[in-house]
Short mmCIF file of C-alpha atoms in Angstrom, two decimals:
data_model
loop_
_atom_site.label_atom_id
_atom_site.label_comp_id
_atom_site.label_asym_id
_atom_site.label_seq_id
_atom_site.Cartn_x
_atom_site.Cartn_y
_atom_site.Cartn_z
CA MET E 24 -5.14 -9.00 11.81
CA LEU E 25 -7.84 -6.40 12.55
CA ILE E 26 -9.28 -6.10 16.03
CA ASN E 27 -12.97 -5.49 15.25
CA ARG E 28 -14.73 -8.49 13.75
CA ARG E 29 -17.85 -8.72 11.59
CA THR E 30 -21.17 -10.04 12.82
CA PHE E 31 -22.21 -13.70 12.63
CA LEU E 32 -23.90 -13.28 9.24
CA ALA E 33 -21.11 -11.20 7.70
CA GLY E 34 -18.44 -13.64 8.88
CA SER E 35 -20.39 -16.61 7.56
CA ALA E 36 -21.05 -14.98 4.19
CA ALA E 37 -17.40 -14.00 3.82
CA SER E 38 -16.21 -17.55 4.35
CA LEU E 39 -18.79 -18.95 1.93
CA GLY E 40 -17.91 -16.38 -0.70
CA LEU E 41 -14.22 -17.25 -0.47
CA THR E 42 -14.93 -20.96 -0.83
CA ASN E 43 -17.33 -20.63 -3.74
CA LEU E 44 -15.13 -18.31 -5.78
CA ALA E 45 -12.04 -20.41 -5.12
CA MET E 46 -13.92 -23.45 -6.42
CA ALA E 47 -14.88 -21.48 -9.54
CA GLN E 48 -11.16 -20.98 -10.17
CA SER E 49 -10.41 -24.62 -11.05
CA PRO E 50 -8.17 -25.22 -12.91
CA LYS E 51 -5.90 -22.56 -11.45
CA ARG E 52 -4.70 -19.83 -13.78
CA ALA E 53 -1.25 -18.38 -14.23
CA LEU E 54 -0.19 -15.31 -12.29
CA PRO E 55 -0.85 -12.23 -14.46
CA ILE E 56 2.29 -10.19 -15.10
CA ILE E 57 1.44 -6.49 -14.89
CA PRO E 58 2.74 -4.64 -18.00
CA LEU E 59 6.12 -2.99 -17.38
CA THR E 60 7.13 0.44 -18.64
CA ASP E 61 10.93 0.52 -18.22
CA LEU E 62 12.31 4.06 -18.35
CA THR E 63 15.72 3.42 -16.80
CA ASN E 64 17.51 3.86 -20.16
CA GLY E 65 16.01 7.30 -20.75
CA ILE E 66 12.81 9.22 -21.39
CA SER E 67 12.17 10.62 -24.87
CA ARG E 68 8.60 11.89 -24.53
CA ARG E 69 5.95 12.84 -22.00
CA LEU E 70 4.48 9.90 -20.15
CA SER E 71 0.76 9.45 -20.68
CA LEU E 72 -1.36 7.89 -17.96
CA ASN E 73 -5.02 7.54 -18.91
CA LEU E 74 -7.38 7.10 -15.98
CA GLN E 75 -10.37 5.39 -17.54
CA ASN E 76 -13.56 3.41 -17.06
CA ALA E 77 -13.10 -0.22 -18.03
CA ALA E 78 -14.38 -3.77 -17.65
CA HIS E 79 -12.26 -6.51 -16.11
CA ASP E 80 -12.74 -10.22 -15.41
CA PHE E 81 -11.06 -11.15 -12.11
CA GLY E 82 -11.60 -14.85 -12.78
CA THR E 83 -15.32 -15.34 -12.21
CA GLY E 84 -16.08 -15.50 -15.94
CA VAL E 85 -17.97 -12.21 -15.71
CA SER E 86 -16.63 -8.69 -16.26
CA SER E 87 -16.81 -6.13 -13.46
CA GLN E 88 -16.96 -2.38 -13.91
CA THR E 89 -13.52 -1.10 -12.98
CA TYR E 90 -11.11 1.78 -13.32
CA GLY E 91 -7.76 1.30 -14.99
CA ILE E 92 -4.64 3.33 -15.74
CA ASN E 93 -3.70 2.50 -19.35
CA ASN E 94 -5.18 -0.95 -18.54
CA SER E 95 -8.53 -2.55 -17.77
CA TYR E 96 -7.59 -2.68 -14.08
CA LEU E 97 -4.72 -1.12 -12.12
CA GLY E 98 -1.88 0.73 -13.82
CA PRO E 99 1.45 -0.30 -15.31
CA VAL E 100 4.60 -1.00 -13.32
CA LEU E 101 6.80 2.04 -13.98
CA ARG E 102 10.53 1.37 -13.61
CA VAL E 103 12.54 4.59 -13.33
CA LYS E 104 15.99 5.73 -12.25
CA GLN E 105 17.30 8.08 -9.60
CA GLY E 106 18.12 11.49 -11.13
CA GLN E 107 15.36 11.42 -13.73
CA THR E 108 12.43 13.82 -13.89
CA LEU E 109 9.22 12.12 -14.98
CA PRO E 110 7.11 14.33 -17.30
CA PHE E 111 3.59 12.97 -16.79
CA ASP E 112 0.39 13.79 -18.65
CA ILE E 113 -2.40 12.31 -16.52
CA SER E 114 -5.78 12.30 -18.25
CA ASN E 115 -8.92 11.88 -16.15
CA ASN E 116 -11.67 10.04 -18.03
CA ILE E 117 -13.49 8.27 -15.17
CA GLY E 118 -16.46 10.65 -15.00
CA ASP E 119 -15.57 12.04 -11.56
CA ILE E 120 -12.98 14.26 -9.92
CA THR E 121 -9.85 12.35 -8.95
CA THR E 122 -6.16 12.72 -8.05
CA LEU E 123 -3.05 10.56 -8.39
CA HIS E 124 -0.74 10.46 -5.37
CA TRP E 125 2.87 9.19 -5.59
CA HIS E 126 3.01 7.14 -2.39
CA GLY E 127 6.57 6.90 -1.07
CA LEU E 128 8.20 9.50 -3.33
CA HIS E 129 10.25 12.32 -1.81
CA ILE E 130 8.88 15.14 -3.94
CA PRO E 131 7.58 18.70 -3.45
CA GLY E 132 4.03 19.10 -2.23
CA ALA E 133 3.03 20.76 -5.50
CA VAL E 134 3.46 17.46 -7.39
CA ASP E 135 2.61 15.04 -4.56
CA GLY E 136 -0.84 14.30 -6.00
CA GLY E 137 -2.71 14.72 -2.74
CA PRO E 138 -6.28 16.00 -2.41
CA HIS E 139 -5.28 19.56 -3.37
CA GLN E 140 -4.19 18.49 -6.88
CA GLU E 141 -7.63 17.53 -8.14
CA ILE E 142 -8.09 16.54 -11.78
CA ALA E 143 -11.57 17.25 -13.14
CA HIS E 144 -13.14 14.80 -15.57
CA GLY E 145 -11.84 15.50 -19.07
CA GLU E 146 -8.84 17.44 -17.79
CA VAL E 147 -5.10 16.65 -17.87
CA TRP E 148 -2.64 17.15 -14.99
CA SER E 149 0.96 17.49 -16.16
CA PRO E 150 3.36 17.33 -13.20
CA ASP E 151 7.12 16.99 -13.70
CA VAL E 152 8.05 14.59 -10.90
CA PRO E 153 11.71 14.57 -9.80
CA ILE E 154 13.24 11.25 -8.70
CA ARG E 155 16.00 12.02 -6.21
CA GLN E 156 15.74 9.15 -3.71
CA ARG E 157 17.39 5.78 -3.28
CA ALA E 158 16.16 2.60 -4.95
CA SER E 159 12.77 1.63 -3.55
CA MET E 160 9.34 0.19 -4.31
CA ASN E 161 6.65 2.86 -4.37
CA TRP E 162 3.12 3.10 -5.71
CA PHE E 163 0.54 5.55 -6.98
CA HIS E 164 -3.17 5.69 -6.22
CA SER E 165 -6.18 7.97 -5.99
CA HIS E 166 -6.13 10.41 -3.08
CA THR E 167 -9.41 12.22 -3.73
CA HIS E 168 -10.75 13.68 -0.49
CA GLY E 169 -13.69 11.54 0.65
CA LYS E 170 -13.44 9.13 -2.31
CA THR E 171 -9.98 7.58 -1.99
CA ALA E 172 -11.29 4.20 -0.81
CA GLN E 173 -13.81 3.68 -3.59
CA GLN E 174 -11.57 4.94 -6.42
CA THR E 175 -8.49 2.98 -5.32
CA HIS E 176 -10.49 -0.18 -4.74
CA LYS E 177 -12.03 0.14 -8.20
CA GLY E 178 -8.57 0.15 -9.81
CA LEU E 179 -6.81 3.53 -9.63
CA ALA E 180 -3.47 2.20 -8.40
CA GLY E 181 -0.10 1.18 -9.84
CA VAL E 182 3.51 0.47 -8.88
CA LEU E 183 6.57 2.70 -9.35
CA LEU E 184 9.99 1.07 -8.93
CA VAL E 185 12.91 3.44 -8.39
CA GLU E 186 16.35 2.10 -9.28
CA ASP E 187 19.74 3.69 -8.66
CA GLU E 188 23.27 2.78 -9.72
CA ALA E 189 23.72 0.54 -6.68
CA SER E 190 20.50 -1.41 -7.27
CA LEU E 191 21.15 -1.81 -10.99
CA ASP E 192 24.66 -3.11 -10.25
CA ALA E 193 23.58 -5.32 -7.34
CA ASP E 194 24.00 -9.07 -7.70
CA LEU E 195 20.26 -9.68 -7.43
CA PRO E 196 17.54 -11.12 -9.68
CA LYS E 197 16.22 -8.40 -12.00
CA THR E 198 14.64 -10.00 -15.08
CA TYR E 199 11.06 -8.80 -14.90
CA GLY E 200 8.46 -11.55 -15.00
CA VAL E 201 11.11 -14.29 -14.95
CA ASP E 202 12.97 -14.05 -11.63
CA ASP E 203 11.74 -10.60 -10.53
CA PHE E 204 7.99 -10.33 -9.84
CA THR E 205 5.79 -7.44 -8.73
CA LEU E 206 2.82 -8.64 -6.67
CA VAL E 207 -0.16 -6.35 -5.91
CA LEU E 208 -2.22 -8.02 -3.16
CA GLN E 209 -5.85 -7.03 -2.55
CA ASP E 210 -9.06 -8.40 -1.08
CA LYS E 211 -12.38 -8.17 -2.93
CA SER E 212 -16.01 -9.22 -2.64
CA PHE E 213 -18.13 -10.43 -5.54
CA ASN E 214 -21.91 -10.53 -5.86
CA SER E 215 -24.03 -13.51 -6.93
CA LYS E 216 -23.35 -12.64 -10.60
CA GLY E 217 -19.58 -12.79 -10.04
CA GLN E 218 -19.09 -9.01 -10.30
CA MET E 219 -16.91 -6.98 -7.94
CA ALA E 220 -18.99 -5.37 -5.20
CA TYR E 221 -18.07 -2.45 -2.96
CA ASN E 222 -20.98 -1.51 -0.70
CA LEU E 223 -20.67 0.82 2.27
CA SER E 224 -22.18 0.07 5.63
CA GLU E 225 -21.57 1.12 9.22
CA GLU E 226 -19.22 -1.87 9.60
CA VAL E 227 -17.23 -0.92 6.48
CA PHE E 228 -16.80 2.64 7.74
CA GLU E 229 -15.77 1.37 11.16
CA ASP E 230 -13.44 -1.50 10.23
CA GLY E 231 -12.57 -0.51 6.65
CA PHE E 232 -13.51 -2.65 3.67
CA LEU E 233 -12.68 -6.34 4.25
CA GLY E 234 -13.23 -8.47 1.17
CA ASP E 235 -13.86 -12.23 1.25
CA THR E 236 -11.64 -13.13 -1.73
CA PHE E 237 -7.94 -12.52 -2.28
CA VAL E 238 -6.76 -11.11 -5.61
CA VAL E 239 -3.18 -10.90 -6.94
CA ASN E 240 -2.40 -8.58 -9.87
CA GLY E 241 -6.10 -8.41 -10.65
CA ALA E 242 -6.81 -12.18 -10.61
CA ILE E 243 -8.52 -14.31 -7.97
CA ALA E 244 -6.15 -16.47 -5.94
CA PRO E 245 -4.82 -19.10 -5.81
CA LEU E 246 -2.71 -18.70 -8.95
CA THR E 247 0.24 -20.62 -10.35
CA GLN E 248 3.69 -19.53 -11.53
CA GLY E 249 6.71 -21.45 -12.75
CA LEU E 250 10.08 -20.25 -11.46
CA PRO E 251 13.63 -20.95 -12.68
CA ARG E 252 16.11 -22.68 -10.41
CA GLY E 253 17.94 -20.22 -8.18
CA LEU E 254 17.06 -17.01 -6.39
CA VAL E 255 13.79 -15.24 -7.20
CA ARG E 256 12.77 -11.74 -6.10
CA LEU E 257 9.21 -10.84 -5.06
CA ARG E 258 8.34 -7.14 -4.73
CA ILE E 259 5.12 -7.15 -2.71
CA LEU E 260 2.55 -4.38 -2.17
CA ASN E 261 -0.38 -4.67 0.22
CA ALA E 262 -2.92 -2.62 -1.75
CA CYS E 263 -5.90 -3.68 0.38
CA ASN E 264 -8.14 -0.89 1.63
CA ALA E 265 -7.98 -2.09 5.23
CA ARG E 266 -6.75 -5.67 5.67
CA PHE E 267 -3.47 -6.51 7.39
CA LEU E 268 -1.74 -9.50 5.78
CA GLU E 269 0.66 -11.99 7.34
CA LEU E 270 2.67 -13.60 4.53
CA SER E 271 4.67 -16.82 4.73
CA MET E 272 5.93 -19.64 2.55
CA GLN E 273 4.57 -23.17 2.79
CA THR E 274 8.17 -24.49 2.88
CA GLY E 275 11.19 -22.61 4.17
CA ALA E 276 11.80 -19.04 5.17
CA MET E 277 11.38 -15.68 3.47
CA THR E 278 14.45 -13.48 3.19
CA VAL E 279 13.50 -9.80 3.37
CA ILE E 280 15.88 -7.47 1.52
CA ALA E 281 13.95 -4.17 1.35
CA SER E 282 11.10 -2.27 2.97
CA ASP E 283 9.04 0.74 1.85
CA GLY E 284 11.94 3.12 1.39
CA GLY E 285 14.73 0.88 0.13
CA PHE E 286 17.22 -1.87 0.94
CA LEU E 287 17.86 -3.07 4.46
CA ALA E 288 21.44 -3.08 5.72
CA SER E 289 21.51 -6.86 5.32
CA PRO E 290 18.97 -9.59 4.56
CA VAL E 291 16.61 -10.70 7.33
CA GLU E 292 15.38 -14.29 7.31
CA VAL E 293 11.90 -14.65 8.79
CA SER E 294 9.11 -17.20 8.95
CA SER E 295 6.52 -14.51 8.15
CA ILE E 296 6.03 -10.78 7.64
CA LEU E 297 3.07 -8.64 8.72
CA MET E 298 2.04 -6.09 6.09
CA SER E 299 -0.37 -3.25 6.80
CA PRO E 300 -2.35 -1.62 3.97
CA GLY E 301 0.06 0.50 1.91
CA GLU E 302 3.25 -1.29 2.99
CA ARG E 303 5.81 -2.80 0.62
CA TYR E 304 8.46 -5.45 1.17
CA GLU E 305 10.89 -7.20 -1.15
CA VAL E 306 11.84 -10.80 -0.45
CA LEU E 307 14.14 -13.42 -1.96
CA LEU E 308 13.19 -17.08 -2.38
CA ASP E 309 15.57 -19.92 -3.18
CA THR E 310 13.65 -22.23 -5.50
CA ARG E 311 16.28 -24.93 -5.01
CA VAL E 312 14.90 -25.54 -1.52
CA ALA E 313 11.71 -27.23 -2.78
CA ALA E 314 10.35 -28.28 -6.17
CA THR E 315 7.00 -26.72 -5.26
CA ASN E 316 6.14 -24.02 -2.79
CA THR E 317 3.26 -21.72 -1.95
CA LEU E 318 2.99 -18.08 -0.90
CA ASN E 319 0.35 -18.07 1.84
CA VAL E 320 -1.54 -15.28 3.54
CA THR E 321 -3.00 -15.48 7.03
CA SER E 322 -5.70 -13.07 8.10
CA GLU E 323 -7.75 -13.12 11.25
CA ALA E 324 -10.91 -15.19 11.05
CA GLU E 325 -13.94 -13.00 11.59
CA GLY E 326 -17.36 -13.23 13.18
CA PHE E 327 -18.85 -16.66 13.90
CA PHE E 328 -15.85 -18.64 12.63
CA ALA E 329 -13.46 -16.74 14.90
CA ASP E 330 -15.62 -17.63 17.91
CA LEU E 331 -16.08 -21.22 16.78
CA LEU E 332 -12.57 -22.05 15.62
CA GLY E 333 -10.51 -19.54 17.59
CA ARG E 334 -7.76 -19.42 14.99
CA ASP E 335 -6.61 -17.48 11.97
CA LYS E 336 -7.43 -18.40 8.39
CA THR E 337 -4.61 -19.24 5.96
CA THR E 338 -5.15 -18.99 2.22
CA SER E 339 -2.91 -19.90 -0.72
CA LEU E 340 -2.09 -16.93 -2.96
CA ILE E 341 0.41 -18.34 -5.49
CA GLU E 342 1.57 -21.91 -6.01
CA PHE E 343 5.13 -21.91 -7.35
CA SER E 344 6.78 -24.77 -9.22
CA THR E 345 10.48 -24.93 -10.03
CA THR E 346 11.18 -25.54 -13.72
CA ALA E 347 14.24 -27.09 -15.34
CA THR E 348 15.41 -23.65 -16.48
CA GLU E 349 18.54 -22.36 -14.75
CA GLY E 350 17.90 -18.89 -13.38
CA PHE E 351 19.82 -16.51 -11.14
CA SER E 352 22.58 -18.61 -9.62
CA GLY E 353 24.16 -15.99 -7.36
CA ALA E 354 24.44 -16.51 -3.63
CA MET E 355 22.12 -14.98 -1.07
CA PRO E 356 23.59 -11.51 -0.35
CA THR E 357 25.14 -10.73 3.01
CA HIS E 358 25.25 -6.91 2.68
CA LEU E 359 22.74 -4.67 0.94
CA ALA E 360 23.13 -1.01 1.97
CA ASN E 361 25.01 1.27 4.32
CA LEU E 362 22.30 2.06 6.84
CA GLU E 363 23.26 4.06 9.91
CA PRO E 364 21.23 3.47 13.08
CA PRO E 365 18.61 6.17 13.67
CA ARG E 366 19.94 9.00 15.83
CA ALA E 367 17.27 10.59 17.98
CA SER E 368 19.55 12.29 20.51
CA ASP E 369 19.72 15.65 18.72
CA VAL E 370 15.98 15.96 18.01
CA LYS E 371 14.54 19.18 19.44
CA ARG E 372 10.86 18.70 18.52
CA THR E 373 8.43 15.88 19.21
CA ARG E 374 4.88 15.91 17.84
CA ASP E 375 2.05 13.75 19.14
CA PHE E 376 -0.82 12.41 17.02
CA GLN E 377 -3.76 10.45 18.37
CA LEU E 378 -6.02 8.73 15.85
CA ASN E 379 -9.67 9.17 16.85
CA MET E 380 -12.31 6.66 15.79
CA ASP E 381 -15.41 8.51 17.02
CA MET E 382 -15.99 12.21 16.39
CA GLY E 383 -19.73 12.00 17.08
CA GLU E 384 -21.00 11.34 13.54
CA ASP E 385 -23.43 8.45 13.05
CA LEU E 386 -21.64 6.01 10.74
CA ALA E 387 -24.84 4.11 9.96
CA ALA E 388 -26.56 7.32 8.88
CA LEU E 389 -23.58 8.29 6.74
CA ALA E 390 -23.62 4.90 5.03
CA ILE E 391 -27.27 5.38 4.13
CA ALA E 392 -26.99 9.04 3.12
CA TRP E 393 -23.83 8.81 1.02
CA ASP E 394 -22.95 6.39 -1.74
CA ASN E 395 -19.17 6.03 -1.92
CA PHE E 396 -17.69 8.49 0.53
CA CYS E 397 -17.96 9.41 4.18
CA GLY E 398 -20.22 12.46 4.12
CA ASP E 399 -18.24 15.59 4.90
CA ALA E 400 -15.37 13.45 6.26
CA GLY E 401 -16.17 14.49 9.83
CA ALA E 402 -16.81 11.15 11.55
CA MET E 403 -13.19 10.45 12.55
CA GLY E 404 -10.13 12.56 13.19
CA ILE E 405 -6.63 13.09 14.52
CA ASN E 406 -6.00 14.97 17.77
CA GLY E 407 -9.73 15.61 18.05
CA GLN E 408 -9.98 17.29 14.63
CA PRO E 409 -11.48 15.80 11.47
CA MET E 410 -9.67 16.58 8.22
CA LYS E 411 -10.43 20.03 6.77
CA MET E 412 -9.05 21.07 3.39
CA ASP E 413 -8.72 24.71 4.48
CA ARG E 414 -6.90 24.04 7.78
CA ILE E 415 -3.15 23.49 8.18
CA ASP E 416 -2.57 21.30 11.22
CA GLU E 417 1.23 21.38 11.52
CA LYS E 418 4.09 23.54 10.21
CA VAL E 419 7.42 21.74 9.82
CA ALA E 420 10.90 23.12 9.09
CA LYS E 421 12.65 21.59 6.09
CA GLY E 422 15.65 19.37 6.88
CA VAL E 423 15.13 19.39 10.66
CA PRO E 424 14.77 15.93 12.28
CA GLU E 425 11.71 15.41 14.46
CA ILE E 426 10.10 12.57 16.36
CA TRP E 427 6.46 11.89 15.55
CA ARG E 428 4.57 9.82 18.12
CA ILE E 429 1.33 8.13 17.10
CA SER E 430 -1.31 6.58 19.36
CA VAL E 431 -4.88 5.36 18.90
CA ASP E 432 -8.06 5.33 20.95
CA ASP E 433 -9.34 2.09 19.40
CA GLN E 434 -8.37 -0.62 16.88
CA LEU E 435 -5.20 -1.28 14.91
CA HIS E 436 -4.27 1.42 12.38
CA PRO E 437 -1.53 1.93 9.73
CA PHE E 438 -0.11 5.47 9.64
CA HIS E 439 1.44 7.07 6.54
CA ILE E 440 3.35 10.35 6.11
CA HIS E 441 3.71 11.99 2.70
CA GLY E 442 6.90 13.31 1.14
CA CYS E 443 9.48 11.32 3.12
CA SER E 444 10.91 8.09 4.40
CA PHE E 445 11.43 7.68 8.13
CA ARG E 446 12.97 5.27 10.63
CA ILE E 447 10.78 3.49 13.16
CA LEU E 448 12.02 3.91 16.73
CA ARG E 449 9.16 2.03 18.39
CA GLN E 450 6.13 0.24 16.99
CA ASN E 451 3.29 -0.53 19.40
CA GLY E 452 5.58 0.48 22.25
CA THR E 453 8.43 -1.88 21.35
CA PRO E 454 11.33 -1.87 18.85
CA PRO E 455 10.22 -2.78 15.32
CA PRO E 456 10.91 -6.24 13.89
CA ALA E 457 14.27 -6.49 12.14
CA TYR E 458 12.63 -6.42 8.69
CA ALA E 459 11.08 -3.01 9.52
CA GLU E 460 14.27 -1.36 10.78
CA GLY E 461 15.10 0.24 7.41
CA TRP E 462 13.54 3.19 5.60
CA LYS E 463 9.76 3.27 5.90
CA ASP E 464 6.79 5.51 5.18
CA MET E 465 4.29 3.25 6.99
CA VAL E 466 4.05 2.35 10.66
CA HIS E 467 1.19 0.70 12.50
CA VAL E 468 -0.08 1.26 16.00
CA GLU E 469 -2.56 -0.41 18.35
CA GLU E 470 -1.20 -0.26 21.87
CA GLY E 471 1.14 2.26 23.44
CA TRP E 472 2.99 4.62 21.12
CA SER E 473 4.61 4.17 17.75
CA GLU E 474 7.48 6.61 17.24
CA VAL E 475 9.29 7.55 14.02
CA LEU E 476 12.32 9.72 13.32
CA VAL E 477 11.54 11.88 10.31
CA SER E 478 12.73 14.91 8.32
CA PHE E 479 11.65 16.43 5.02
CA ASP E 480 13.80 17.51 2.08
CA HIS E 481 11.20 19.28 -0.06
CA ALA E 482 8.83 22.22 0.36
CA ALA E 483 5.09 21.84 0.79
CA PRO E 484 3.34 25.24 0.84
CA GLU E 485 -0.12 26.01 2.22
CA ASP E 486 -1.80 25.57 -1.16
CA ALA E 487 -0.10 22.17 -1.65
CA PRO E 488 0.50 20.67 1.80
CA TYR E 489 1.51 17.12 2.61
CA MET E 490 -0.87 14.69 4.35
CA TYR E 491 -0.51 12.35 7.31
CA HIS E 492 -3.28 9.83 7.78
CA CYS E 493 -4.51 6.37 8.63
CA HIS E 494 -4.06 4.13 5.59
CA ILE E 495 -7.29 2.26 6.21
CA LEU E 496 -8.78 4.16 3.29
CA GLU E 497 -12.31 4.36 4.67
CA HIS E 498 -10.91 5.92 7.86
CA GLU E 499 -8.95 8.42 5.79
CA ASP E 500 -12.11 9.31 3.87
CA CYS E 501 -14.01 9.71 7.14
CA GLY E 502 -11.58 12.36 8.42
CA MET E 503 -8.65 10.47 10.00
CA MET E 504 -6.16 12.70 8.19
CA GLY E 505 -4.29 15.96 8.73
CA GLN E 506 -2.13 18.24 6.62
CA PHE E 507 1.15 20.01 7.16
CA THR E 508 3.45 22.46 5.42
CA VAL E 509 7.21 22.22 5.05
CA SER E 510 9.31 25.35 4.58
#
């Protein structure tokens, strides 16, 4: 769903790569279930997360050099409970400076894991992270200034599920790996040897990295998964660096029950959902509708094939089959959460942010001069300013509602704000779709303004500010980011 397309050769190579690797997948493999660390019954020790170099086979038969968090690729799914404090010990053994940001958590700036909380190689960062928010699907990933894209793409990412009393008591599927699945969606490219490749170019800096092969939970799609009869819950994260994904089922509708920041007021039945990089949605499927079904992704055809065919490209991610096992037999819910409509009438402060694609730096020269990051991160910016670690761009009062308005000068961009959840008032100049009317920390913008109603409950001082930025990770690395304090 990106506006800028690749050249003829890049578009042709991408399509060929997707076809060849998909053919290498036969017979299809089972969906990998990411290891779960369930802490909802209590925490008896400090929680060790080891950021490490590893080797991982995505399904090509050849291992790629990756990063992992306690795993060969990606991190565990952490399941925690509102009211807990998570005592982490995060060890950096990747051979480079890194960070670990808790995307979606409402936590103080000092433990947010942004670019100011760097972890040197061989060192341990030990934040105590308070969980005070409602049930929601969140994630954690590298946020190293100038290197976020490369480190996250290589595997420094994981999922953090927050539960509360209401979600634990809810009449919903919740047996992990049986009727409750966490899906991490990414796009990758692989070289002629079948190894993961991430190579920067002017086009990658400009459009963000767009891989030619879809991967789910670290395995090349399409995959297969048997499901019990009844309702099944899919918790979905778009962990792509830059690609927007439109998800749909081959047969029947998707019922959206939650967005980034928690449950919707009531389920929303849709034919498809559009997910920007960094977004999360939870959906329910009724496996009694069809004996087999497929989760599909549609992304805009690029380059030559877009001009030739003039249509989007749909790919199968997971092929589901309904087994004879009886699963969750409850009815589709009619009410999920008490969610008041956003109230913007009492807001006294509105802030405007324009995302700037061109700050005068030569992207081609940067791609040649620098290996895995965007020079001094000065090629792009917000409000005419590229990101600077020693400059505070905004000062915000704690607990005071504000409207933030975001616009762009080119392309389609996802926008993320740290330390909060917000409500979308307008997205691309119009009201958001019903499935995006709940609590969010991501909004996208291409035309007109996107407006969000936001306030912050925690402090973020000048030495540990929050970030706001484009969540196309290469754009973030190239300077499309700002920082703000809350006091």
